[in-house]
Coordinates of C-alpha atoms in Angstrom, one line a residue:
Chain A
M812 CA 0.0 0.0 0.0
S813 CA 1.5 3.3 -1.0
S814 CA 1.2 6.7 0.6
T815 CA -0.4 8.0 -2.6
Y816 CA -3.1 5.4 -2.1
L817 CA -3.8 6.6 1.4
A818 CA -3.8 10.2 0.3
R819 CA -6.3 9.4 -2.4
R820 CA -8.5 7.5 0.0
I821 CA -8.5 10.4 2.4
F822 CA -9.4 12.7 -0.4
T823 CA -12.3 10.4 -1.4
L824 CA -13.4 10.3 2.2
A825 CA -13.4 14.1 2.4
T826 CA -15.3 14.4 -0.9
T827 CA -17.9 11.9 0.3
L828 CA -18.4 13.9 3.5
I829 CA -18.9 17.2 1.5
V830 CA -21.3 15.6 -0.9
V831 CA -23.3 14.1 1.9
A832 CA -23.4 17.4 3.8
M833 CA -24.6 19.3 0.8
A834 CA -27.3 16.7 0.1
T835 CA -28.6 16.9 3.6
F836 CA -28.5 20.7 3.5
L837 CA -30.5 20.7 0.3
A838 CA -33.0 18.2 1.5
F839 CA -33.8 20.4 4.5
E840 CA -34.1 23.4 2.2
V841 CA -36.8 21.6 0.3
I842 CA -38.9 19.9 2.9
P843 CA -41.3 22.1 4.9
G844 CA -40.9 22.8 8.6
D845 CA -39.3 25.5 10.7
P846 CA -37.2 24.8 13.8
V847 CA -38.2 27.9 15.6
L848 CA -41.9 27.4 15.1
T849 CA -41.5 23.7 16.0
M850 CA -39.9 24.7 19.3
L851 CA -42.0 27.7 20.3
G852 CA -45.3 26.6 18.9
P853 CA -47.5 28.4 16.3
D854 CA -49.1 30.6 18.9
A855 CA -45.8 32.1 20.2
D856 CA -45.2 35.8 20.4
P857 CA -44.0 37.1 17.0
A858 CA -41.4 39.2 18.7
L859 CA -39.9 36.2 20.4
I860 CA -40.0 34.2 17.2
A861 CA -38.2 37.0 15.4
A862 CA -35.6 37.3 18.1
M863 CA -34.9 33.6 18.1
R864 CA -34.6 33.6 14.4
E865 CA -32.1 36.4 14.6
E866 CA -30.1 34.6 17.2
L867 CA -30.0 31.3 15.3
G868 CA -29.4 32.9 11.9
T869 CA -32.3 30.9 10.3
E870 CA -33.3 34.1 8.4
L871 CA -30.0 34.3 6.5
P872 CA -30.1 33.1 2.9
P873 CA -29.3 29.4 2.4
A874 CA -25.9 30.1 0.9
A875 CA -24.8 32.2 3.8
R876 CA -26.0 29.6 6.3
L877 CA -24.2 26.8 4.5
A878 CA -21.0 28.9 4.4
R879 CA -21.3 29.7 8.1
W880 CA -21.8 26.0 8.9
T881 CA -19.0 24.9 6.7
R882 CA -16.6 27.4 8.2
G883 CA -17.5 26.0 11.6
V884 CA -16.9 22.4 10.6
L885 CA -13.5 23.3 9.1
T886 CA -12.5 24.8 12.4
G887 CA -13.7 21.8 14.3
D888 CA -17.0 23.3 15.4
L889 CA -20.2 21.5 14.4
G890 CA -22.3 24.3 15.7
T891 CA -25.0 24.4 18.4
S892 CA -28.2 22.4 18.5
I893 CA -31.3 24.5 18.2
R894 CA -33.4 22.0 20.1
Y895 CA -31.0 21.3 23.0
A896 CA -29.1 24.6 23.0
R897 CA -25.9 22.6 23.5
P898 CA -22.8 22.1 21.2
V899 CA -23.6 19.4 18.6
S900 CA -20.3 17.6 19.2
A901 CA -21.0 17.4 23.0
L902 CA -24.4 15.8 22.2
I903 CA -22.9 13.3 19.9
L904 CA -20.1 12.4 22.2
D905 CA -22.6 11.8 25.0
R906 CA -24.4 9.2 22.9
V907 CA -21.9 7.7 20.6
A908 CA -20.9 5.0 23.0
V909 CA -24.4 3.5 22.9
S910 CA -24.7 3.3 19.2
L911 CA -21.1 2.2 18.7
S912 CA -21.4 -0.7 21.2
I913 CA -24.6 -1.9 19.5
A914 CA -23.0 -1.6 16.0
L915 CA -19.8 -3.3 17.0
L916 CA -21.5 -6.1 18.9
A917 CA -23.8 -6.7 16.0
M918 CA -20.9 -6.8 13.5
G919 CA -19.0 -9.1 15.8
A920 CA -22.0 -11.4 16.0
V921 CA -22.3 -11.5 12.2
V922 CA -18.7 -12.4 11.7
V923 CA -18.4 -14.9 14.5
I924 CA -21.7 -16.7 13.8
A925 CA -22.3 -16.3 10.0
V926 CA -18.9 -17.1 8.6
P927 CA -18.3 -20.4 10.4
L928 CA -22.0 -21.4 9.8
G929 CA -21.6 -20.6 6.1
I930 CA -18.5 -22.8 5.9
V931 CA -20.2 -25.7 7.7
L932 CA -23.2 -25.5 5.4
A933 CA -21.0 -25.4 2.3
V934 CA -19.0 -28.5 3.4
R935 CA -21.9 -30.6 4.7
R936 CA -24.2 -30.4 1.7
S937 CA -26.9 -32.9 1.1
H938 CA -30.0 -33.1 -1.1
W939 CA -32.5 -32.9 1.7
S940 CA -30.9 -30.0 3.5
E941 CA -30.6 -27.7 0.5
P942 CA -34.2 -26.4 0.5
V943 CA -34.3 -26.2 4.3
I944 CA -31.2 -24.1 4.4
S945 CA -32.3 -21.7 1.6
A946 CA -35.8 -21.3 3.1
T947 CA -34.3 -20.5 6.5
I948 CA -32.0 -18.0 5.0
Q949 CA -34.8 -16.4 3.0
V950 CA -36.9 -16.0 6.1
G951 CA -34.0 -14.8 8.2
M952 CA -33.2 -12.1 5.6
A953 CA -36.9 -11.0 5.5
I954 CA -37.4 -10.5 9.2
P955 CA -37.5 -6.8 10.1
S956 CA -35.2 -6.1 13.0
F957 CA -37.7 -3.9 14.9
W958 CA -40.2 -6.9 15.0
L959 CA -37.4 -9.2 16.1
G960 CA -36.6 -6.7 18.8
I961 CA -40.1 -6.8 20.1
I962 CA -40.1 -10.6 20.1
L963 CA -36.8 -10.7 21.8
I964 CA -38.0 -8.3 24.5
S965 CA -41.2 -10.4 25.1
V966 CA -39.2 -13.7 25.3
F967 CA -35.9 -12.8 26.9
S968 CA -36.8 -9.8 29.0
L969 CA -40.5 -10.2 30.0
S970 CA -40.8 -14.0 30.1
L971 CA -37.3 -15.1 31.1
G972 CA -36.0 -11.9 32.7
L973 CA -32.5 -12.5 31.3
F974 CA -32.1 -9.0 29.8
P975 CA -33.4 -5.6 30.5
T976 CA -36.4 -4.5 28.4
G977 CA -34.6 -1.3 27.4
G978 CA -32.4 1.5 28.6
Y979 CA -28.6 1.8 28.5
V980 CA -26.1 1.1 31.2
P981 CA -22.9 3.0 30.6
F982 CA -19.5 1.3 30.8
E983 CA -18.6 3.1 33.9
A984 CA -21.5 1.4 35.7
G985 CA -20.1 -2.1 35.0
I986 CA -19.0 -3.7 31.7
A987 CA -21.2 -6.8 32.1
A988 CA -24.3 -4.8 32.8
S989 CA -23.4 -2.5 29.9
I990 CA -23.1 -5.3 27.4
R991 CA -26.3 -6.9 28.7
S992 CA -28.1 -3.7 28.0
V993 CA -27.1 -3.7 24.3
T994 CA -27.2 -7.5 23.7
L995 CA -30.8 -7.8 22.6
P996 CA -30.7 -4.8 20.2
S997 CA -27.5 -6.1 18.7
I998 CA -29.0 -9.6 18.1
A999 CA -32.1 -8.0 16.6
I1000 CA -29.9 -6.2 14.1
A1001 CA -27.6 -9.1 13.5
I1002 CA -30.0 -11.9 12.7
P1003 CA -31.1 -10.7 9.2
L1004 CA -27.5 -9.8 8.4
I1005 CA -26.3 -13.2 9.6
A1006 CA -28.7 -14.7 7.1
V1007 CA -27.2 -12.6 4.3
V1008 CA -23.6 -13.4 5.3
V1009 CA -24.2 -17.1 5.7
R1010 CA -25.6 -17.2 2.2
Y1011 CA -22.6 -15.3 0.8
T1012 CA -20.0 -17.4 2.7
R1013 CA -21.7 -20.7 1.7
N1014 CA -22.1 -19.7 -2.0
S1015 CA -18.5 -18.4 -2.1
M1016 CA -17.2 -21.7 -0.6
I1017 CA -19.2 -23.8 -3.0
D1018 CA -18.1 -21.7 -5.9
Q1019 CA -14.5 -22.1 -5.0
F1020 CA -14.7 -25.9 -4.8
S1021 CA -15.1 -26.1 -8.5
H1022 CA -11.9 -24.1 -9.2
D1023 CA -8.8 -25.8 -10.8
Y1024 CA -6.5 -25.0 -7.9
V1025 CA -8.7 -27.1 -5.6
R1026 CA -8.2 -30.1 -7.9
T1027 CA -4.5 -29.4 -7.8
A1028 CA -4.5 -29.3 -4.0
F1029 CA -6.2 -32.7 -3.9
S1030 CA -3.8 -34.0 -6.5
K1031 CA -0.9 -33.0 -4.2
G1032 CA -2.3 -35.5 -1.7
F1033 CA -3.8 -33.3 1.0
P1034 CA -6.8 -34.4 3.0
V1035 CA -10.1 -32.6 2.7
R1036 CA -9.5 -30.5 5.8
H1037 CA -6.1 -29.2 4.6
V1038 CA -7.5 -28.3 1.2
L1039 CA -10.5 -26.6 2.8
Y1040 CA -8.7 -24.5 5.4
R1041 CA -5.4 -23.8 3.6
H1042 CA -6.6 -23.3 0.1
V1043 CA -10.4 -22.8 -0.3
L1044 CA -11.1 -20.7 2.7
R1045 CA -8.8 -17.8 1.9
N1046 CA -10.1 -17.6 -1.7
A1047 CA -13.7 -17.8 -0.5
S1048 CA -13.2 -15.0 2.1
L1049 CA -12.8 -12.3 -0.6
P1050 CA -16.5 -11.8 -1.5
V1051 CA -17.4 -12.2 2.2
I1052 CA -15.1 -9.4 3.1
T1053 CA -16.8 -7.2 0.5
V1054 CA -20.2 -8.0 1.8
L1055 CA -19.2 -7.3 5.4
G1056 CA -18.1 -3.9 4.3
M1057 CA -21.5 -3.2 2.7
I1058 CA -23.3 -4.6 5.7
F1059 CA -21.8 -2.2 8.1
A1060 CA -24.0 0.6 6.6
N1061 CA -27.0 -1.7 7.3
V1062 CA -25.9 -2.1 10.9
V1063 CA -25.7 1.7 11.3
V1064 CA -29.2 2.2 9.9
G1065 CA -30.3 -0.7 12.0
T1066 CA -29.1 1.0 15.2
I1067 CA -31.2 4.0 14.4
I1068 CA -34.4 1.9 14.3
I1069 CA -33.6 -0.5 17.1
E1070 CA -32.8 2.3 19.5
Q1071 CA -36.4 3.4 19.3
V1072 CA -37.6 -0.1 20.2
F1073 CA -35.3 -0.5 23.2
A1074 CA -35.4 3.2 24.3
L1075 CA -31.7 3.5 24.0
P1076 CA -30.3 7.0 24.1
G1077 CA -28.0 6.6 21.2
L1078 CA -27.3 8.6 18.0
G1079 CA -30.4 7.0 16.3
L1080 CA -32.7 8.4 18.9
L1081 CA -31.0 11.8 18.7
L1082 CA -31.2 11.8 14.9
V1083 CA -35.0 11.1 15.0
T1084 CA -35.5 13.9 17.5
A1085 CA -33.3 16.2 15.4
V1086 CA -35.2 15.6 12.2
S1087 CA -38.6 16.1 13.8
A1088 CA -37.4 19.3 15.4
R1089 CA -35.8 20.5 12.1
D1090 CA -32.7 20.9 14.2
F1091 CA -30.4 21.6 11.2
P1092 CA -27.0 21.8 12.9
L1093 CA -27.6 18.6 14.8
I1094 CA -28.8 16.7 11.8
Q1095 CA -25.8 17.9 9.8
G1096 CA -23.5 16.9 12.6
L1097 CA -25.0 13.5 13.0
V1098 CA -25.1 12.7 9.3
L1099 CA -21.5 13.8 9.0
Y1100 CA -20.5 11.6 11.9
I1101 CA -22.3 8.5 10.6
T1102 CA -21.0 9.0 7.1
F1103 CA -17.5 9.2 8.5
F1104 CA -17.8 5.9 10.3
V1105 CA -19.2 4.1 7.3
T1106 CA -16.6 5.4 4.9
L1107 CA -13.8 4.7 7.4
F1108 CA -15.1 1.1 7.8
N1109 CA -15.1 0.7 4.0
L1110 CA -11.5 1.9 3.9
L1111 CA -10.6 -0.7 6.4
V1112 CA -12.4 -3.3 4.4
D1113 CA -10.4 -2.4 1.3
I1114 CA -7.2 -2.7 3.1
A1115 CA -8.2 -6.1 4.5
Y1116 CA -9.1 -7.2 1.0
H1117 CA -5.6 -6.2 -0.2
V1118 CA -4.0 -8.1 2.7
V1119 CA -5.8 -11.3 1.7
D1120 CA -5.6 -10.9 -2.1
P1121 CA -2.1 -9.9 -3.4
R1122 CA -3.6 -9.4 -6.9
V1123 CA -5.4 -6.3 -5.8
E1124 CA -3.1 -3.3 -6.1
L1125 CA -4.0 -0.4 -3.9
T1126 CA -3.0 2.4 -6.1
Chain B
M1136 CA 8.7 -52.6 -23.5
S1137 CA 5.2 -53.8 -23.8
G1138 CA 4.2 -57.2 -25.2
A1139 CA 6.8 -59.4 -23.6
P1140 CA 5.2 -60.9 -20.4
S1141 CA 7.2 -60.0 -17.3
T1142 CA 7.4 -61.8 -14.0
R1143 CA 7.5 -58.5 -12.3
V1144 CA 4.3 -56.6 -11.6
S1145 CA 3.8 -53.6 -13.9
L1146 CA 4.0 -50.2 -12.4
L1147 CA 0.5 -49.3 -13.6
E1148 CA -2.0 -51.7 -15.0
V1149 CA -5.3 -50.3 -16.1
R1150 CA -7.9 -52.9 -17.0
D1151 CA -11.3 -52.2 -18.6
L1152 CA -11.6 -48.8 -16.9
R1153 CA -15.1 -47.3 -17.2
T1154 CA -15.8 -43.8 -16.0
W1155 CA -19.4 -42.8 -16.5
F1156 CA -21.3 -39.5 -15.9
G1157 CA -24.9 -38.7 -15.3
P1158 CA -27.9 -40.9 -14.3
E1159 CA -27.5 -44.6 -13.5
A1160 CA -30.0 -45.7 -16.1
T1161 CA -28.7 -43.8 -19.0
P1162 CA -25.0 -43.1 -18.2
V1163 CA -22.8 -41.0 -20.5
R1164 CA -19.8 -43.3 -21.0
A1165 CA -16.8 -40.9 -21.2
V1166 CA -14.4 -43.7 -20.6
D1167 CA -15.8 -47.0 -21.8
G1168 CA -13.4 -49.9 -21.1
V1169 CA -9.9 -48.6 -21.4
S1170 CA -6.9 -50.9 -20.7
F1171 CA -3.2 -50.1 -20.8
T1172 CA 0.0 -50.9 -19.0
L1173 CA 2.9 -48.8 -18.0
E1174 CA 6.3 -50.1 -16.8
R1175 CA 8.7 -48.3 -14.5
R1176 CA 10.6 -45.4 -15.9
Q1177 CA 8.6 -45.7 -19.1
T1178 CA 6.9 -42.8 -20.9
V1179 CA 3.5 -43.8 -22.4
A1180 CA 1.3 -41.5 -24.3
I1181 CA -2.5 -41.5 -24.7
V1182 CA -3.4 -39.6 -27.9
G1183 CA -6.7 -38.4 -29.2
E1184 CA -8.8 -35.4 -30.0
S1185 CA -10.4 -33.4 -27.3
G1186 CA -13.5 -35.0 -26.0
C1187 CA -12.3 -38.6 -26.5
G1188 CA -12.0 -39.3 -22.8
K1189 CA -8.3 -39.1 -22.3
S1190 CA -8.4 -36.4 -19.6
V1191 CA -11.1 -38.2 -17.7
T1192 CA -8.9 -41.3 -17.9
G1193 CA -6.1 -39.4 -16.2
L1194 CA -8.3 -37.9 -13.5
S1195 CA -9.8 -41.4 -12.9
L1196 CA -6.3 -42.8 -12.2
M1197 CA -5.9 -39.9 -9.6
G1198 CA -9.3 -40.6 -8.1
L1199 CA -10.3 -37.1 -9.0
V1200 CA -13.2 -37.7 -11.3
P1201 CA -15.1 -34.5 -11.8
A1202 CA -18.4 -34.0 -10.0
G1203 CA -21.3 -36.0 -11.5
G1204 CA -18.9 -38.8 -12.7
R1205 CA -18.1 -42.1 -11.2
I1206 CA -15.8 -45.1 -11.9
A1207 CA -18.3 -47.7 -13.0
G1208 CA -15.9 -50.6 -13.4
G1209 CA -12.5 -51.8 -14.1
A1210 CA -9.2 -51.9 -12.2
V1211 CA -6.3 -49.4 -11.8
R1212 CA -3.4 -51.3 -10.2
L1213 CA -0.4 -49.2 -9.1
D1214 CA 2.4 -51.6 -8.3
G1215 CA -0.2 -54.3 -7.8
T1216 CA -2.6 -52.3 -5.5
D1217 CA -6.0 -51.6 -7.0
L1218 CA -6.6 -47.9 -6.5
I1219 CA -10.3 -48.0 -7.2
G1220 CA -11.0 -50.1 -4.1
L1221 CA -9.1 -47.7 -1.8
D1222 CA -11.0 -45.4 0.6
H1223 CA -10.6 -41.7 0.6
G1224 CA -7.8 -41.6 3.2
E1225 CA -5.8 -44.3 1.5
M1226 CA -6.0 -42.6 -1.9
T1227 CA -5.0 -39.3 -0.3
R1228 CA -1.8 -41.0 1.0
I1229 CA -1.0 -42.2 -2.6
R1230 CA -1.6 -38.9 -4.3
G1231 CA 1.3 -36.5 -4.4
R1232 CA 3.7 -39.1 -3.0
R1233 CA 3.4 -42.0 -5.4
L1234 CA 1.2 -40.6 -8.1
S1235 CA 1.0 -36.9 -9.1
M1236 CA -0.4 -34.9 -11.9
V1237 CA 0.3 -31.9 -14.1
F1238 CA -2.8 -30.3 -15.5
Q1239 CA -3.7 -28.7 -18.8
E1240 CA -4.5 -25.3 -17.4
P1241 CA -1.4 -23.6 -16.0
M1242 CA -3.1 -20.3 -15.6
T1243 CA -5.7 -21.6 -13.1
S1244 CA -4.1 -24.6 -11.5
L1245 CA -2.1 -22.8 -8.9
N1246 CA -3.7 -21.2 -5.8
P1247 CA -3.8 -17.5 -6.6
L1248 CA -3.5 -16.4 -3.0
M1249 CA -0.5 -18.5 -2.1
T1250 CA 3.1 -17.8 -3.0
V1251 CA 5.0 -20.2 -5.2
G1252 CA 7.1 -21.0 -2.2
E1253 CA 4.2 -21.8 0.0
Q1254 CA 2.7 -24.1 -2.6
I1255 CA 5.8 -26.2 -3.0
E1256 CA 6.9 -26.1 0.6
E1257 CA 3.5 -27.3 1.9
M1258 CA 3.9 -30.4 -0.2
L1259 CA 7.5 -31.1 1.0
R1260 CA 6.5 -30.5 4.6
Y1261 CA 3.4 -32.5 4.5
H1262 CA 4.7 -35.6 2.7
L1263 CA 8.4 -35.6 3.5
S1264 CA 8.1 -34.0 7.0
L1265 CA 10.8 -31.5 6.2
S1266 CA 11.4 -28.6 8.5
R1267 CA 10.6 -25.2 7.3
R1268 CA 14.2 -24.4 6.5
Q1269 CA 14.7 -27.8 4.7
A1270 CA 11.5 -27.2 2.7
V1271 CA 12.7 -23.8 1.6
E1272 CA 16.1 -25.2 0.5
R1273 CA 14.5 -28.1 -1.3
S1274 CA 12.1 -25.8 -3.0
V1275 CA 14.9 -23.6 -4.3
E1276 CA 16.6 -26.7 -5.7
L1277 CA 13.4 -27.8 -7.4
L1278 CA 12.8 -24.4 -8.9
D1279 CA 16.4 -24.3 -10.0
A1280 CA 16.0 -27.7 -11.6
V1281 CA 13.0 -26.5 -13.6
G1282 CA 15.0 -23.7 -15.0
F1283 CA 14.3 -20.6 -13.0
S1284 CA 17.4 -18.4 -12.8
R1285 CA 16.5 -16.8 -9.5
P1286 CA 14.7 -19.5 -7.6
K1287 CA 15.0 -17.8 -4.2
R1288 CA 13.2 -14.7 -5.4
L1289 CA 10.5 -16.7 -7.0
L1290 CA 9.5 -18.3 -3.7
G1291 CA 7.8 -15.1 -2.6
E1292 CA 6.0 -14.5 -5.9
Y1293 CA 2.3 -15.0 -6.4
P1294 CA 1.2 -17.0 -9.5
H1295 CA -0.4 -14.0 -11.2
R1296 CA 3.0 -12.5 -11.7
L1297 CA 4.2 -15.5 -13.7
S1298 CA 3.7 -16.4 -17.3
G1299 CA 1.9 -19.7 -18.3
G1300 CA 5.2 -21.4 -19.0
M1301 CA 6.6 -20.3 -15.7
R1302 CA 3.5 -21.5 -13.9
Q1303 CA 3.6 -24.9 -15.7
R1304 CA 7.3 -25.2 -14.6
V1305 CA 6.2 -24.5 -11.0
M1306 CA 3.5 -27.2 -11.4
I1307 CA 6.2 -29.7 -12.7
A1308 CA 8.5 -28.9 -9.8
M1309 CA 5.6 -29.5 -7.4
A1310 CA 4.5 -32.7 -9.1
L1311 CA 8.0 -34.2 -9.0
S1312 CA 8.9 -32.8 -5.6
C1313 CA 8.2 -36.1 -3.8
E1314 CA 9.7 -38.2 -6.5
P1315 CA 6.5 -40.1 -7.4
E1316 CA 6.5 -43.4 -9.2
L1317 CA 4.2 -42.1 -11.8
L1318 CA 3.5 -38.6 -13.2
I1319 CA 0.3 -38.0 -15.2
A1320 CA 0.8 -35.1 -17.5
D1321 CA -2.5 -34.0 -19.0
E1322 CA -1.8 -31.8 -22.1
P1323 CA 1.1 -30.1 -20.2
T1324 CA 2.1 -27.9 -23.1
T1325 CA -1.1 -27.3 -24.9
A1326 CA -1.8 -23.9 -23.2
L1327 CA 1.7 -22.7 -23.8
D1328 CA 3.3 -20.7 -26.5
V1329 CA 4.7 -22.9 -29.3
T1330 CA 8.2 -21.6 -28.6
I1331 CA 8.3 -22.9 -25.1
Q1332 CA 6.3 -26.1 -25.6
A1333 CA 9.3 -28.1 -26.6
Q1334 CA 11.3 -26.6 -23.7
V1335 CA 8.8 -27.6 -21.1
L1336 CA 8.4 -31.0 -22.5
E1337 CA 12.1 -31.7 -22.6
L1338 CA 12.3 -30.5 -19.0
L1339 CA 9.5 -32.8 -18.0
R1340 CA 11.2 -35.8 -19.6
R1341 CA 14.6 -35.0 -18.2
L1342 CA 13.5 -34.5 -14.6
A1343 CA 11.2 -37.5 -14.6
A1344 CA 14.1 -39.6 -15.8
Q1345 CA 16.3 -38.1 -13.1
V1346 CA 14.0 -39.3 -10.3
D1347 CA 13.0 -42.5 -12.0
T1348 CA 9.4 -41.4 -12.5
A1349 CA 7.3 -43.0 -15.2
V1350 CA 5.2 -40.6 -17.2
L1351 CA 1.8 -41.0 -18.6
L1352 CA 1.5 -38.3 -21.2
I1353 CA -2.0 -37.3 -22.3
T1354 CA -2.0 -35.3 -25.5
H1355 CA -3.6 -34.6 -28.8
D1356 CA -0.3 -33.6 -30.3
L1357 CA 1.4 -36.5 -32.2
A1358 CA 4.5 -34.4 -32.8
V1359 CA 5.0 -34.3 -29.0
V1360 CA 4.4 -38.1 -28.8
S1361 CA 7.1 -38.9 -31.3
E1362 CA 9.7 -37.2 -29.3
V1363 CA 9.1 -38.6 -25.8
A1364 CA 6.9 -41.6 -25.7
D1365 CA 8.0 -45.3 -25.7
H1366 CA 4.5 -46.6 -26.4
V1367 CA 1.3 -44.9 -27.7
Y1368 CA -2.3 -45.7 -27.0
V1369 CA -4.7 -43.9 -29.4
M1370 CA -8.1 -43.2 -27.9
Y1371 CA -11.3 -42.4 -29.7
A1372 CA -14.7 -41.8 -28.1
G1373 CA -13.9 -43.5 -24.8
L1374 CA -12.1 -46.5 -26.3
V1375 CA -8.5 -47.4 -27.2
V1376 CA -8.5 -48.0 -31.0
E1377 CA -4.8 -48.6 -31.5
S1378 CA -1.8 -49.4 -29.4
A1379 CA 1.8 -49.8 -30.5
P1380 CA 5.4 -48.9 -29.7
T1381 CA 5.9 -45.3 -30.9
R1382 CA 8.1 -46.2 -33.8
V1383 CA 5.7 -48.9 -35.1
L1384 CA 2.8 -46.6 -34.7
F1385 CA 4.4 -43.9 -36.8
S1386 CA 5.8 -46.2 -39.4
K1387 CA 2.8 -48.5 -39.7
P1388 CA -0.4 -46.9 -38.4
L1389 CA -3.3 -49.4 -38.9
H1390 CA -6.4 -47.7 -37.7
P1391 CA -7.9 -45.1 -40.1
Y1392 CA -8.2 -42.7 -37.1
T1393 CA -4.5 -43.0 -36.4
Q1394 CA -3.7 -42.5 -40.0
G1395 CA -6.0 -39.4 -40.0
L1396 CA -4.2 -38.0 -37.0
L1397 CA -0.8 -38.6 -38.6
A1398 CA -2.0 -36.9 -41.8
C1399 CA -2.7 -33.9 -39.7
V1400 CA 0.8 -33.5 -38.5
T1401 CA 3.0 -31.2 -40.5
S1402 CA 6.2 -33.0 -41.3
I1403 CA 9.2 -31.2 -42.7
S1404 CA 10.6 -34.3 -44.4
E1405 CA 7.3 -34.8 -46.2
S1406 CA 6.5 -31.2 -46.9
K1407 CA 5.1 -32.1 -50.3
R1408 CA 2.3 -34.0 -48.7
R1409 CA -0.8 -31.9 -48.1
L1410 CA -2.3 -31.6 -44.7
R1411 CA -5.5 -33.6 -44.6
P1412 CA -7.8 -32.9 -41.7
I1413 CA -10.2 -35.6 -40.5
R1414 CA -13.7 -34.6 -41.4
G1415 CA -16.3 -34.2 -38.7
T1416 CA -15.7 -34.2 -34.9
V1417 CA -15.6 -36.7 -32.0
P1418 CA -19.2 -37.7 -31.2
P1419 CA -20.2 -36.6 -27.7
P1420 CA -20.3 -39.6 -25.3
D1421 CA -24.0 -39.3 -24.9
A1422 CA -24.7 -39.7 -28.7
L1423 CA -22.4 -42.5 -29.8
P1424 CA -23.0 -44.0 -33.3
P1425 CA -23.8 -47.7 -33.4
G1426 CA -20.9 -50.1 -34.0
C1427 CA -17.5 -48.7 -34.7
R1428 CA -17.5 -45.2 -33.2
F1429 CA -15.2 -43.8 -35.8
A1430 CA -17.2 -45.2 -38.8
P1431 CA -19.2 -42.0 -39.5
R1432 CA -15.9 -40.1 -40.1
C1433 CA -14.0 -43.0 -41.6
P1434 CA -12.9 -42.8 -45.2
H1435 CA -12.8 -46.6 -45.4
A1436 CA -16.1 -47.4 -43.6
F1437 CA -18.1 -50.3 -45.1
A1438 CA -21.3 -52.1 -44.4
R1439 CA -20.0 -54.1 -41.4
C1440 CA -18.8 -51.1 -39.4
P1441 CA -22.1 -49.9 -37.8
S1442 CA -23.0 -53.5 -36.8
A1443 CA -21.0 -53.8 -33.6
V1444 CA -18.0 -52.3 -31.9
P1445 CA -15.0 -54.1 -33.2
G1446 CA -12.7 -55.9 -30.7
L1447 CA -9.1 -54.9 -30.0
V1448 CA -6.9 -57.5 -31.8
E1449 CA -3.2 -58.0 -31.8
V1450 CA -1.9 -57.9 -35.3
E1451 CA 1.7 -58.3 -34.3
A1452 CA 3.6 -58.4 -31.0
G1453 CA 2.7 -55.2 -29.1
H1454 CA 0.6 -53.8 -31.9
Q1455 CA -3.2 -53.9 -31.4
V1456 CA -6.0 -52.3 -33.4
R1457 CA -9.7 -52.1 -33.1
C1458 CA -10.9 -52.1 -36.8
Y1459 CA -12.7 -54.5 -39.1
L1460 CA -10.2 -53.8 -41.9
H1461 CA -7.6 -55.8 -40.1
P1462 CA -7.3 -59.6 -40.0
G1463 CA -8.7 -61.0 -36.9
G1464 CA -10.8 -57.9 -36.1
T1465 CA -13.9 -60.0 -36.0
A1466 CA -14.8 -60.0 -32.3

């Protein structure tokens, strides 16, 4: 990997952030809704409304507002939330731990469960299991995670009492309790994605079996296990790595929804509040933040891909 | 040489090998009763057009019949042991160590994600229990033997950086690394540039001779055969149609198919003779003509040909042919 590659990727990352920021800005120019009216109510004193507008700068022309916001971002200031009257970065920092732990736990579950399961299902193929597996995978992919969340709450929280029904326990209050508080939401997000990754892993393994190098490996006198783990697995992992990268965006979107179900004070809940309050600085800040994580993760995936496949030149 | 009965067991004895594909009731007979013998340190060629069953024959010997196929009958005796009766684990212990193979497709036969070194070393370490360092040293020797000028550097290269000829040389180094008793070379030079075909073939022959490995050469190229083989079996549509010592086959081909193949070879000494292609193509194994399978393409076909498949008869010591035109061919 060259330094020019890194420079180019950072440039791409920056461009993505700019485009996303512009798109969000434009979207909120077009849709109706006024943050001041939302906050003060339609019957508020016109003088108060005017004063507030003056203070927040919502009366400035769009270009000027965008310029002001961009200047702020470039100097590391994401602005102040209209709804919460607090710096956007402070609001995000308060809640990022919640969303990040759900997302990472869900991603971890996908990798740890789906990849080995896909391998096993590829190796132990039989005629009768084929339709069962594909039907299960189809159903798994189709289950919406919010519904799954509700089912998980009713079974594991209400009936069995193993997990809390909702709410977040910060790390400082105990790691075990903290993980317990995000376990069910992570599982709810992970299950449909596990189905996707199982299918990819399995298909990729099966596809690799028919390649010539596998026949060569057998001709060299290696037992099935050696051929499988030393030869097939590495080749089969390439499409799986790609799909893991794409899935991360689904996980992030999944956290936004699942935080509602479990009443978790994460970025998702904050984003929903910000949108309904037309809290433009907060929305922009959140979108920027989420985009940054997704893009960064994709960069890591590309690097991982290169590590596995020497044919891919990162230039 | 073949013909003379020997008290010793032949290195490889294939008897009536049948490899069929598809459904039990209506099988596609890719290999339909092939027999041949190979002695130690001998080079024997199986010749025929593509689709005549020669590659499947090679893969059957290795126990690597492609998915959907099965060995429906016959015997493959390596030094007296029937390989067809072996279970998976026993066959695994024979592959690579006693029996190895070089494939037709050098571009795809190596693992793209492993370095050349890793791919040779794993074989040496697995079969010969060499230490890491010994395996590296031996790999360098092997790569040097197959003609690489900087073998040490090559160890760290990935296959995609090598040309087809280089990859095939790596395959040869790998296949001969454990000094097997028999090497099956399935069209080892077909995918290569004409300029390096001879070079790779010569290498294969020289190295096999060095480690006392017998070679079963599977090819469609009679020019290749004339240079290296001791004995030739000509295959057509899943059957051996003629078998003879190489010199005999070239000087006195009896089967019209063999004659046709020879007529296709450009010969400098006979440059006046025009190249005569055999008309038509090999029938697919699921649509074989009745009787002699070559009859529809044969310039000498007569009424009797479509009646039944002619038997393989010995017309002189070591020379057998499956054709009604030849005395005794009445089975």
